[in-house]
Short mmCIF file of C-alpha atoms (C1' of nucleotides) in Angstrom, two decimals:
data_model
loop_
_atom_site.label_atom_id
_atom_site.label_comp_id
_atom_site.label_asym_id
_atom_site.label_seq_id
_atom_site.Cartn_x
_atom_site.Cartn_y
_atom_site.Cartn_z
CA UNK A 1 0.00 0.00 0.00
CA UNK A 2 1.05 3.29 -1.10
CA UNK A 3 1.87 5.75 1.65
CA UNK A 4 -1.13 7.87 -0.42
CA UNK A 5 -3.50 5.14 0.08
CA UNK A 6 -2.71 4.70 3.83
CA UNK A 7 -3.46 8.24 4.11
CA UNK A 8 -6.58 8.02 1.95
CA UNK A 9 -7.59 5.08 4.66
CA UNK A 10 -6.94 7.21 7.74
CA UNK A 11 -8.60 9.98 6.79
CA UNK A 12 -12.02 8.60 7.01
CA UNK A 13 -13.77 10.08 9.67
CA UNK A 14 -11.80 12.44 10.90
CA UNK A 15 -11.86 16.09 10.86
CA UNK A 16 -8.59 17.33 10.84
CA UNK A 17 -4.76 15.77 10.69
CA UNK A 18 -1.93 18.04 12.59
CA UNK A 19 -0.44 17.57 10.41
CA UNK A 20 -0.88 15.20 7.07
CA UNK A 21 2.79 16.33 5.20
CA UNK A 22 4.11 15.35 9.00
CA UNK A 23 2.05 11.90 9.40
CA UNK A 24 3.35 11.23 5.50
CA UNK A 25 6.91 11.73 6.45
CA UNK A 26 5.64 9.45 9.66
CA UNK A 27 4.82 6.98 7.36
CA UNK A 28 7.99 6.96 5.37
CA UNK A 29 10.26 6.15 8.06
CA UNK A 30 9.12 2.31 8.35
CA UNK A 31 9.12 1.36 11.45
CA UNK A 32 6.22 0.96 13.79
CA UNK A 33 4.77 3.97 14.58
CA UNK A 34 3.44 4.46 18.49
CA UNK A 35 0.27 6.07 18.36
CA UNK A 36 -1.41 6.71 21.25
CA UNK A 37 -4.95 7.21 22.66
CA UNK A 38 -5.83 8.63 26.16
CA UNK A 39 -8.76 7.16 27.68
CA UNK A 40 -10.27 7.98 30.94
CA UNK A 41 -11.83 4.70 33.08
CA UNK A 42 -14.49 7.21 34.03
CA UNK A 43 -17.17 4.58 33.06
CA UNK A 44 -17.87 1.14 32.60
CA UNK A 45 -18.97 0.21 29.00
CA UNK A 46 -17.47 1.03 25.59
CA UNK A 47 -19.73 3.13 23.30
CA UNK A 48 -20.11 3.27 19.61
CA UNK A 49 -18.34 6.94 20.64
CA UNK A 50 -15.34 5.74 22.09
CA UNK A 51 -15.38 2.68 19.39
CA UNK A 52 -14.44 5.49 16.98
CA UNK A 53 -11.04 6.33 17.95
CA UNK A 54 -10.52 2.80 18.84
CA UNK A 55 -11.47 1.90 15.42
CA UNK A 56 -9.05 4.45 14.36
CA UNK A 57 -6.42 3.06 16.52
CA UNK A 58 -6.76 -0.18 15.15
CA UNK A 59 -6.33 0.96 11.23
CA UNK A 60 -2.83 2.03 12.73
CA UNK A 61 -2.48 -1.57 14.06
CA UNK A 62 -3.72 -2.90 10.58
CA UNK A 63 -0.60 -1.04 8.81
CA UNK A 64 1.60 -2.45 10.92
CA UNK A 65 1.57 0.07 13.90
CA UNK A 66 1.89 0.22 17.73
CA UNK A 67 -0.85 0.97 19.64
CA UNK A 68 -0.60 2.91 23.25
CA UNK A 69 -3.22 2.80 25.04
CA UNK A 70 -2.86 5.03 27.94
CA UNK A 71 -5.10 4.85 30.96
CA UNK A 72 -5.93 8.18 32.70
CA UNK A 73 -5.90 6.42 36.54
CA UNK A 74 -4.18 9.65 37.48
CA UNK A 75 -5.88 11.96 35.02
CA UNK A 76 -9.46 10.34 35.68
CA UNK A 77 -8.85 11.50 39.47
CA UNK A 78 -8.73 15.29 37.96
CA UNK A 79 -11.64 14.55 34.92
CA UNK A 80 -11.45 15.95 31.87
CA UNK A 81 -12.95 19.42 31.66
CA UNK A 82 -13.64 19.64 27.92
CA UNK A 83 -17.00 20.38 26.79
CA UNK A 84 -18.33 20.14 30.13
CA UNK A 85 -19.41 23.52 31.66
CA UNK A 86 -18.88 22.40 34.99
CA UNK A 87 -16.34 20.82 37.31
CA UNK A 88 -16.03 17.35 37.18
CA UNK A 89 -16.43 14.94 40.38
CA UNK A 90 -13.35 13.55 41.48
CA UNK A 91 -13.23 9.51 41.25
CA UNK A 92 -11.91 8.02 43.91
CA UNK A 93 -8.96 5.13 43.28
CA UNK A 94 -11.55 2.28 44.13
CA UNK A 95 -14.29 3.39 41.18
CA UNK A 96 -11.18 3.75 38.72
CA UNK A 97 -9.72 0.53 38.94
CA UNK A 98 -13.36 -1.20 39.21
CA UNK A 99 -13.51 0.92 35.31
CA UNK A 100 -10.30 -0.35 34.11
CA UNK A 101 -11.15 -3.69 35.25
CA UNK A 102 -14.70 -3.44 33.46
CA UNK A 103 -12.78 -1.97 30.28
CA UNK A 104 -9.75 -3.84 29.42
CA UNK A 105 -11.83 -6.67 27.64
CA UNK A 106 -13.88 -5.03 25.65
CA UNK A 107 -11.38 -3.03 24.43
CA UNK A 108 -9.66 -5.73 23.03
CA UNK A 109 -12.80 -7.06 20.88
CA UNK A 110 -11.75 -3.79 18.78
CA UNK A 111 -8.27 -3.51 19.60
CA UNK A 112 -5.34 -6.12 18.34
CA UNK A 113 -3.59 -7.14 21.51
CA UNK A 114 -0.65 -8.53 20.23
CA UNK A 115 0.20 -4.77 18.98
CA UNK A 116 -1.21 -2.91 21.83
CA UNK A 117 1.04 -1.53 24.83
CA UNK A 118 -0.87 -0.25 28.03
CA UNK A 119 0.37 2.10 30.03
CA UNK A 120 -1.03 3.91 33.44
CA UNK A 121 -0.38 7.43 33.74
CA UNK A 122 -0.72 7.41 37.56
CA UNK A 123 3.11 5.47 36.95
CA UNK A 124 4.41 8.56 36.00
CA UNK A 125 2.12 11.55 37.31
CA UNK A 126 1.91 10.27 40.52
CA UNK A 127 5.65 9.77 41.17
CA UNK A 128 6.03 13.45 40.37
CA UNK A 129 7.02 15.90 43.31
CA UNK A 130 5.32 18.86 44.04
CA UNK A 131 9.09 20.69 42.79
CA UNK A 132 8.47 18.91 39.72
CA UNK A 133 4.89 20.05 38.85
CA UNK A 134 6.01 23.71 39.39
CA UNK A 135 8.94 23.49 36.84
CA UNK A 136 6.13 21.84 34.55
CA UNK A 137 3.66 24.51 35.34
CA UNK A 138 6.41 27.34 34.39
CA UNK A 139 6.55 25.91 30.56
CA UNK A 140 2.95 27.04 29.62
CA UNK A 141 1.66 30.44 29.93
CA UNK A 142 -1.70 31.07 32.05
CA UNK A 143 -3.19 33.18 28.87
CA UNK A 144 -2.39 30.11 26.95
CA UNK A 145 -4.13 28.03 29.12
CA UNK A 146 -6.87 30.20 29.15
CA UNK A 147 -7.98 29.68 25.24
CA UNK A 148 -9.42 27.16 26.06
CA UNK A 149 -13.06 27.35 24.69
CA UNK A 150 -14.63 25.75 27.96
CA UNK A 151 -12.21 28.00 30.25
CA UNK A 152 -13.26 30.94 28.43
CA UNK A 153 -16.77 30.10 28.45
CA UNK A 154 -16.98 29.49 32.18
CA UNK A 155 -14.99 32.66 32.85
CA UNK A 156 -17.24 34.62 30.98
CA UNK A 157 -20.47 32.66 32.46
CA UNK A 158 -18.92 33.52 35.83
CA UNK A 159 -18.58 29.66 36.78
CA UNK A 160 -16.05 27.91 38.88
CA UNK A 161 -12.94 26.70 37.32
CA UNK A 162 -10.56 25.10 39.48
CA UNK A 163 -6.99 25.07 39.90
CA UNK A 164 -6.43 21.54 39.86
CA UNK A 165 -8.12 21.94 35.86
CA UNK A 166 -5.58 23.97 34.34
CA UNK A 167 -3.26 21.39 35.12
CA UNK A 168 -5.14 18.44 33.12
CA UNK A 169 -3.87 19.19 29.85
CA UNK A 170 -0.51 19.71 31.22
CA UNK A 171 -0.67 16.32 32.78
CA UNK A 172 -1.87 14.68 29.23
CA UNK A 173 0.86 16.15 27.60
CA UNK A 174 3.37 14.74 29.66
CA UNK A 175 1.76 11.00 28.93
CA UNK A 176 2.98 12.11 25.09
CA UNK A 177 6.24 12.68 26.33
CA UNK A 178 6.51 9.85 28.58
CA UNK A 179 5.90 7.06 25.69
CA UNK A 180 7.21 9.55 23.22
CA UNK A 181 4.42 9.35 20.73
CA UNK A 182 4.54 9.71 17.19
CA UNK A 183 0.90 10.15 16.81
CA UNK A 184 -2.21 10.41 19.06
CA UNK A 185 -5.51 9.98 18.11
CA UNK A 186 -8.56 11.88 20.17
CA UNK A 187 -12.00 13.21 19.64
CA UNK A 188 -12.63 16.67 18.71
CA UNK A 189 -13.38 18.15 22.18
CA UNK A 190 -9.29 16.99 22.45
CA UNK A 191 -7.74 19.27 20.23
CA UNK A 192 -6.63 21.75 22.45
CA UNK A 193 -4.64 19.12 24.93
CA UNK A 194 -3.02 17.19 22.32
CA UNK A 195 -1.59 20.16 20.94
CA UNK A 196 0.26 21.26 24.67
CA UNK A 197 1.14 17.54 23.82
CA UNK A 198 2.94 18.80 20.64
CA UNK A 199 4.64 21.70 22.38
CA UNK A 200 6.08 19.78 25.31
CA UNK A 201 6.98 16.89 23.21
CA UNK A 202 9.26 19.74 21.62
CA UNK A 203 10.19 21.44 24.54
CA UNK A 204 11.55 18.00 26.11
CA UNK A 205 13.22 17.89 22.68
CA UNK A 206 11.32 15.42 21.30
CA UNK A 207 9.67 15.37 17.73
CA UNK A 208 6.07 16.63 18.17
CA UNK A 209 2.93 14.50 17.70
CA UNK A 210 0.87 14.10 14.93
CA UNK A 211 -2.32 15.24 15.80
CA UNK A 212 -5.24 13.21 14.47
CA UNK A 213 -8.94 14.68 15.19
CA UNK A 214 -11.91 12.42 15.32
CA UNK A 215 -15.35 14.03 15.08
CA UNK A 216 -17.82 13.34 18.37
CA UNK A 217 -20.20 10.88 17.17
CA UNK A 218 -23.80 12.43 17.88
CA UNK A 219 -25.68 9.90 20.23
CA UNK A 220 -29.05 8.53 19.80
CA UNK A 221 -31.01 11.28 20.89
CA UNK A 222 -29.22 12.95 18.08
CA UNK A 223 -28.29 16.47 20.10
CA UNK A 224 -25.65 15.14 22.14
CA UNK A 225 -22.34 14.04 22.01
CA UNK A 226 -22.76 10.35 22.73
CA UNK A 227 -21.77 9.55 26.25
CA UNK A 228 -22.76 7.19 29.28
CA UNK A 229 -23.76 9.80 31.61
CA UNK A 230 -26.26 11.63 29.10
CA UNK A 231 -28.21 7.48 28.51
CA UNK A 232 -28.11 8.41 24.54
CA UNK A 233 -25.49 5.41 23.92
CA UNK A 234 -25.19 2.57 22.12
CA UNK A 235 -22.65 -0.18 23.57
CA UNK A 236 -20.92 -2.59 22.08
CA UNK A 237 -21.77 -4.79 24.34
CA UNK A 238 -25.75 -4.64 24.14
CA UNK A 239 -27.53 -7.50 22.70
CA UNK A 240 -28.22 -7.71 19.29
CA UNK A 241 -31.99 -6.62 19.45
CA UNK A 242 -31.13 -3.84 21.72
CA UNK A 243 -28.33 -2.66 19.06
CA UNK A 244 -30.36 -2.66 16.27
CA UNK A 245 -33.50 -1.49 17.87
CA UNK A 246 -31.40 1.53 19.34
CA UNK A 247 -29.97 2.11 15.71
CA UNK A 248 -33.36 2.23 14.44
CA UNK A 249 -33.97 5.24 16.40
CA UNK A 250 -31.49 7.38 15.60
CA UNK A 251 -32.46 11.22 13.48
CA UNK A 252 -32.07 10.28 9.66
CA UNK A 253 -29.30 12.97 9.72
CA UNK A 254 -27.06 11.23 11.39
CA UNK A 255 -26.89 7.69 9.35
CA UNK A 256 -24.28 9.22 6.93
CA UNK A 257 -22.37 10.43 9.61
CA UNK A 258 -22.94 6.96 11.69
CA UNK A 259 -21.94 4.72 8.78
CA UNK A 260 -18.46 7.02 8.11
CA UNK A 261 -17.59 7.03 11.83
CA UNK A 262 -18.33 3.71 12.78
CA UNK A 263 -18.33 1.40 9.98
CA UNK A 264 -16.03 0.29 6.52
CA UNK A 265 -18.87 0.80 4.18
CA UNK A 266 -17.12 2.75 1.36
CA UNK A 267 -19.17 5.90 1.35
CA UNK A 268 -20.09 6.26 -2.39
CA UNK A 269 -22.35 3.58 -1.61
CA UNK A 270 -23.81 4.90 2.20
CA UNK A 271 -24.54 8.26 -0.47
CA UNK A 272 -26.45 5.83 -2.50
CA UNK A 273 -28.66 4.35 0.07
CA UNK A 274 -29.55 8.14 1.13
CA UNK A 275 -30.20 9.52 -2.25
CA UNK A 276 -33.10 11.24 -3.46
CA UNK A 277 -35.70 8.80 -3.30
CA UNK A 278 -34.71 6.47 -1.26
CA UNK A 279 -36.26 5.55 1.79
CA UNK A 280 -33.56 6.83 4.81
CA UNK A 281 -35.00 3.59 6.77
CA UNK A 282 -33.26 1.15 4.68
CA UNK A 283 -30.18 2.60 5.11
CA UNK A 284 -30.64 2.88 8.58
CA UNK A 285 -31.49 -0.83 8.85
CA UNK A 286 -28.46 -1.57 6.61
CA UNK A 287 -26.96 0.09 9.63
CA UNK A 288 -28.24 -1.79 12.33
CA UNK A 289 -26.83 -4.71 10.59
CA UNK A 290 -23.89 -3.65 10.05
CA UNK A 291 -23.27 -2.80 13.51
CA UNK A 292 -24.73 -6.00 14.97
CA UNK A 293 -22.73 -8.02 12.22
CA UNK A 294 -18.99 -5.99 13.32
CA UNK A 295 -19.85 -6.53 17.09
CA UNK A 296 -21.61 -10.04 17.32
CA UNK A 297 -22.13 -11.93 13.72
CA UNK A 298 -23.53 -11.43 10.81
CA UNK A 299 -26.24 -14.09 11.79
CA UNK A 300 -27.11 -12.08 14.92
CA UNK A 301 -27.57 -9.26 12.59
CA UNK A 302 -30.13 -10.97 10.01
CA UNK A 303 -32.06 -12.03 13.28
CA UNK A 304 -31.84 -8.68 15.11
CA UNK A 305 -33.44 -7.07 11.87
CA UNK A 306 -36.11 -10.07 11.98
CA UNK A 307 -37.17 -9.34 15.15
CA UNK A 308 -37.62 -5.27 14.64
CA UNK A 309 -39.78 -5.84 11.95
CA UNK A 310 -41.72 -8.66 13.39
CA UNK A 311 -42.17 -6.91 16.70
CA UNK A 312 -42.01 -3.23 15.64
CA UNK A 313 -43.09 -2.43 12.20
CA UNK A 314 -45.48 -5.28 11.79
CA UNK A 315 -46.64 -4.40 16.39
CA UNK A 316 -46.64 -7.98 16.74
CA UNK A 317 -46.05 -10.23 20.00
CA UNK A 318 -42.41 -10.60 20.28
CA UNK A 319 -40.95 -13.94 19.35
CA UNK A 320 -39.34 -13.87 22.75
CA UNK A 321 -38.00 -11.87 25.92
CA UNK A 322 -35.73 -12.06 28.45
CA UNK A 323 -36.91 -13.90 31.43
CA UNK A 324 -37.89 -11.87 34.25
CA UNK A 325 -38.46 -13.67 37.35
CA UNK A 326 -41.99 -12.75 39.76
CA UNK A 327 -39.79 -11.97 42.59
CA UNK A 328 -41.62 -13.91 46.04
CA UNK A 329 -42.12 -11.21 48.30
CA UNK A 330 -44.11 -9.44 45.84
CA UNK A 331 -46.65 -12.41 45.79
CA UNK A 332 -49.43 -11.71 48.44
CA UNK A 333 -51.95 -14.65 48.63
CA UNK A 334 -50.84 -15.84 45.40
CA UNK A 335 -51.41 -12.37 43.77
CA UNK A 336 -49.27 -9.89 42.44
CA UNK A 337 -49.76 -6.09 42.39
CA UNK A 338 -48.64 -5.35 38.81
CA UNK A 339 -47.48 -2.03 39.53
CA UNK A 340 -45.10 -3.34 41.79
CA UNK A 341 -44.06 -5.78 39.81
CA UNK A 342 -42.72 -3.84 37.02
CA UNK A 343 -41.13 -1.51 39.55
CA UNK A 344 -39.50 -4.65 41.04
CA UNK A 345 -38.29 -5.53 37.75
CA UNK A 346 -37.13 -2.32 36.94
CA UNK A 347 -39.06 -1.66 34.54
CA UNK A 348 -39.84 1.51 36.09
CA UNK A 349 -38.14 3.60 38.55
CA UNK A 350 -41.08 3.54 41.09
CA UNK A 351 -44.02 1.99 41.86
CA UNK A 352 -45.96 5.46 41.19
CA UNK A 353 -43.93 5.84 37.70
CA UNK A 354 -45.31 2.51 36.86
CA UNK A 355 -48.99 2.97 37.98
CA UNK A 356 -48.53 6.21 35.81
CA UNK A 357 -47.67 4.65 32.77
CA UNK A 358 -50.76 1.59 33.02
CA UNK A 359 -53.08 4.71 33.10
CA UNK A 360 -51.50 6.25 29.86
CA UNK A 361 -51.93 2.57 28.30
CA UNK A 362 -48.23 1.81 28.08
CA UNK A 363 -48.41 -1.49 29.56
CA UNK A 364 -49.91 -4.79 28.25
CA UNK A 365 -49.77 -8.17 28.75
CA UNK A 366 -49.75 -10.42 26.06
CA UNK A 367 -50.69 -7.86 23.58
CA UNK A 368 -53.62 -7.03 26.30
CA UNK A 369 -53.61 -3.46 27.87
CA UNK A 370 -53.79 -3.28 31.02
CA UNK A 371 -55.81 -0.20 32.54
CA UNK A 372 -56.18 -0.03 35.88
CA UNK A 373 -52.96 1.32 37.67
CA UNK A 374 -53.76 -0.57 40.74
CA UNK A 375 -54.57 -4.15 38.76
CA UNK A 376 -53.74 -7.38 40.22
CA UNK A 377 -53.13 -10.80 38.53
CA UNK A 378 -53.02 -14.27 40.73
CA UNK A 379 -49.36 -15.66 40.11
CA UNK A 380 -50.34 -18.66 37.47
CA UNK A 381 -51.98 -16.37 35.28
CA UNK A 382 -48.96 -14.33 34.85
CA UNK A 383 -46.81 -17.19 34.23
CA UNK A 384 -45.07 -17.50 30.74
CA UNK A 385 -47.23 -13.82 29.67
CA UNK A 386 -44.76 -10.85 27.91
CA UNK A 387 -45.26 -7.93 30.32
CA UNK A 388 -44.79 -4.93 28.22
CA UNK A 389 -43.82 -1.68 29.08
CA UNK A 390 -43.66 1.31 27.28
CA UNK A 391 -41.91 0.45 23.45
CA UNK A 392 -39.34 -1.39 23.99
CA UNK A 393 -39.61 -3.04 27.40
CA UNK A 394 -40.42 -6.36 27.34
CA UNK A 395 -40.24 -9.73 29.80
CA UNK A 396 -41.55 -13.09 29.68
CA UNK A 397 -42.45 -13.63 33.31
CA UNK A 398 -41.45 -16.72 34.91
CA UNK A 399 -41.87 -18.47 38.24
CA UNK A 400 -39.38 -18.27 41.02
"C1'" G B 1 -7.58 41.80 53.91
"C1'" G B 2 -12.20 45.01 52.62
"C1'" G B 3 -17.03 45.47 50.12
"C1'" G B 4 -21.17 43.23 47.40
"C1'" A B 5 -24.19 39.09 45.25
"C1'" G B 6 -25.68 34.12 45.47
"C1'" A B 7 -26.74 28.39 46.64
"C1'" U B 8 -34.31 25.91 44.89
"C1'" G B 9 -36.46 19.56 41.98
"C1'" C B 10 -32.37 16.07 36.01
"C1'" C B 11 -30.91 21.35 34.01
"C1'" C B 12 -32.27 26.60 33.75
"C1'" G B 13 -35.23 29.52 36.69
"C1'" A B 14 -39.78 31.83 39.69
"C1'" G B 15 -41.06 31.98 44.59
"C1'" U B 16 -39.54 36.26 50.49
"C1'" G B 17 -44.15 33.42 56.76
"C1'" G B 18 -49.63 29.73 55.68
"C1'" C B 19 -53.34 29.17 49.26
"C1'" C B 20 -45.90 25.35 48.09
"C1'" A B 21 -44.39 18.97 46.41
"C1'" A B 22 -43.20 24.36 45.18
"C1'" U B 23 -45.22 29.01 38.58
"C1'" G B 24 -42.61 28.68 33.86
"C1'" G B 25 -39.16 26.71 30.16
"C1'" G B 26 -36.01 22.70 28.62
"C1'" A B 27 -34.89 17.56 29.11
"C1'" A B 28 -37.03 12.85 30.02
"C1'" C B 29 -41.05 9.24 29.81
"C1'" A B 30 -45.87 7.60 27.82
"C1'" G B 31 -50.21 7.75 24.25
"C1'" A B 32 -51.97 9.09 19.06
"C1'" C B 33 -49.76 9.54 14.17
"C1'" U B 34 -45.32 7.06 11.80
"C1'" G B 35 -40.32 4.33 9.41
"C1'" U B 36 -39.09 2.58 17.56
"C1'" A B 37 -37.02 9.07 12.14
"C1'" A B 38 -38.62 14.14 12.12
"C1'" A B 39 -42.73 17.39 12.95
"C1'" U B 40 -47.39 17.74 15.51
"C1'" C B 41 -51.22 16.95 19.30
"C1'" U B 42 -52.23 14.93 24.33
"C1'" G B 43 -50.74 13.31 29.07
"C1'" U B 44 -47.10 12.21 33.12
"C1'" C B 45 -42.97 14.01 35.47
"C1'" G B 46 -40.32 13.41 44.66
"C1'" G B 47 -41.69 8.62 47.44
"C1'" C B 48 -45.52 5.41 49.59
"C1'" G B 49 -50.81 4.33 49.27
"C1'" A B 50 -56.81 1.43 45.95
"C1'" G B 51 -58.21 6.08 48.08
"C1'" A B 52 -58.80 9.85 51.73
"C1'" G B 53 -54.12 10.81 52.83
"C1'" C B 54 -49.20 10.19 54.78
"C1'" C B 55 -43.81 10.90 54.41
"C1'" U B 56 -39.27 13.37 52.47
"C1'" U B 57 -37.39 17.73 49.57
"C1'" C B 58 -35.64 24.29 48.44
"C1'" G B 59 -26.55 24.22 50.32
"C1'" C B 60 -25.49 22.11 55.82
"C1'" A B 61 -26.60 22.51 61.24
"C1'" G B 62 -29.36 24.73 64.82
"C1'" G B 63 -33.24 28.46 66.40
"C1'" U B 64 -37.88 31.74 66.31
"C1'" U B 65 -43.19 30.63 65.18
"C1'" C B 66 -49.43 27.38 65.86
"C1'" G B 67 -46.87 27.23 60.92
"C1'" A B 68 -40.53 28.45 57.25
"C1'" A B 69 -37.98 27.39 50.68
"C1'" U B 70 -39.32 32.13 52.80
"C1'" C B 71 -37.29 35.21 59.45
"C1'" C B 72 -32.67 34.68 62.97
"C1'" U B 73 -27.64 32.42 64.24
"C1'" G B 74 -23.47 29.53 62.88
"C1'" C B 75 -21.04 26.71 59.04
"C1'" U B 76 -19.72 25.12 53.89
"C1'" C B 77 -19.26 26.48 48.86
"C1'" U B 78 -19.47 29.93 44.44
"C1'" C B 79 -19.24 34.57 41.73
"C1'" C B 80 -18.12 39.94 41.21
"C1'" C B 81 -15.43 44.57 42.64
"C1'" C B 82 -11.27 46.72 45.43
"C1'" A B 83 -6.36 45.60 47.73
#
RNA sequence: GGGGAGAUGCCCGAGUGGCCAAUGGGAACAGACUGUAAAUCUGUCGGCGAGAGCCUUCGCAGGUUCGAAUCCUGCUCUCCCCA
């Protein structure tokens, strides 16, 4: 492969290289290149979001490069403040290792281990003195600091920003210089610290970084960045159903942007799908599948689509559900309060959200709706029925 | 160090002694319509309870009062101006 085409390949989905004449002359040299990616354990699944950059990582891996994954243990304890508005809550040690514990496997269902080097940044940061952090903090300028978008937007919105925050991209910097990295990959929202990257990288007189920018995949709700804490995510660990069905709902505006980001369908033909004419829903199923079929199989895939239409489009029983157990204590003379139950099984958050939704006819029971909030149903006529809730919650309830 | 402003439900933001579980907007959820899209209309939106109703919320801790988100005291935190 041409050192064009491996460009031509890396430039997919991303918004802007830092820059391309460098990561060509990268390219050149021959050798494995050691790109790195920051990630902060700061929750417990992998999103289609994050999949991006790891995606990206892994092209690297396919041409023959290093991978570096860094783990913000140390950096997690400050939290990131891009994009948010706000100050971040500190994690204490215990959450971040029960994260990188959570993490480290499903990383690897994207990620090629035998070309992947970990590294903790709390190895390095936290061995620093306090002398040390002040000669660090006297490279970089507070102005410069300061241009930061979300530091100048909280300083003009009269909001809190913290000491300890001007200091983050400082300290993810120093994880470039520390593994000396030839290229690091982030999101969008990153730009800003992998560029102090660049400058200390030089300033320790090391070759900068090649900066490559990622766009923020939208989420489902199709406002937000996509992101565990907002609920608008898609992980790549959800079933297959749940995947697809979660695709399905996405704003037609973002299923060109989806199918560049986070799949290998050549785009000519993801234009095709969406031209003039077309119905956007067929692309967005070929989607789904495509999704299903990179994280599970492409057999998975065929039956997730199966099961949308047969449940969804066509409002049909569904072929199955996951088995929810009538939990014991909720049985009272061999009956059940059915508000209770769905709260029990979470299908709810309360018992009063639940009674709410059987009065606005959300819930049914095989296919039947169920009316009156405070219904109850003896235990063996519940047995083996699909409780539905609301869409897209469903159980088969079972005996204990 | 001095002076001033402020902390309300998921978010923003009203509310200055009883009519406040707390106006309004946004978000979220549900129903109708659909392609589990968008737009639109309708409803719900602290917890428990079949219901009457009960309980817990307005930064934290005390106090005044028959009664406090609203008044007083102390504490914590934030912002602005001056030094």
């Amino acid at each position: 492969m041409t050192i064009d085409d491996q460009i031509a390949l890396l430039k997919r989905g991303t918004t802007e290289i830092i820059s391309e004449a460098d990561l060509a002359e990268k390219l050149k040299l021959g050798r494995p290149l050691r790109v790195k990616l920051g990630v902060d354990p700061t929750a417990k699944d992998v999103t289609l979001g994050w999949a991006v950059v790891l995606r990206k990582l892994r092209q690297f891996q396919d041409l023959g490069h290093t991978a570096c994954l860094i783990i913000g243990d140390f950096t997690a304890q400050i939290g990131d403040p891009s994009g948010k508005s706000k100050t971040r809550r500190q994690l204490s040690r215990e959450e971040v290792q029960a994260n990188v514990d959570a993490v480290k496997e499903k990383v690897f269902r994207i990620l090629d281990p035998a070309k992947t080097e970990i590294f903790f940044n709390k190895d390095w940061l936290g061995a620093m003195t306090f002398e040390d952090v002040i000669r660090l903090c006297s490279r970089y300028t507070v102005a410069r600091i300061l241009e930061r978008d979300d530091f100048t937007n909280r300083l003009a919105e009269q909001k809190p920003i913290a000491m300890h925050e001007i200091l983050y991209p400082l300290c993810q910097g120093m994880d470039s210089v520390e593994i000396v990295a030839d290229v690091e990959i982030g999101g969008n929202d990153q730009k800003f610290n992998n560029l102090v990257g660049r400058t200390l990288m030089s300033q320790y007189g090391q070759e900068p970084q090649v900066v490559l920018l990622c766009p923020l995949l939208v989420g489902t709700d199709g406002k937000e960045k996509m992101s565990q804490s907002l609920g608008n995510y898609i992980s790549i660990d959800d079933a297959p159903n749940d995947m697809f069905g979660k695709t399905m709902s996405i704003p037609d505006e973002l299923i060109e942007n989806w199918f560049e980001l986070c799949t290998d369908v050549p785009m000519d033909e993801v234009r095709e799908m969406l031209a003039e004419g077309r119905n956007p829903r067929d692309a967005k199923m070929r989607l789904g599948r495509e999704l299903v079929g990179l994280y599970h199989s492409p057999e998975a895939a065929t039956a997730a689509q199966d099961y949308f239409v047969e449940t969804f489009s066509r409002r049909s029983q569904p072929v199955d559900a996951e088995d929810a157990v009538i939990p014991s204590a909720l049985v009272i003379e061999g009956e059940v309060s059915l508000a209770a139950l769905i709260a029990a099984l979470e299908m709810a958050e309360s018992n009063g959200k639940a009674k709410a939704l059987i009065k606005q006819g959300a819930v049914s029971l095989d296919g039947e709706k169920v009316e009156d909030q405070s219904a109850r149903f003896g235990v063996d006529e519940l047995e083996g029925k699909i409780l539905r809730v609301g869409k897209h919650r469903f159980r088969r309830l079972v005996l204990g």
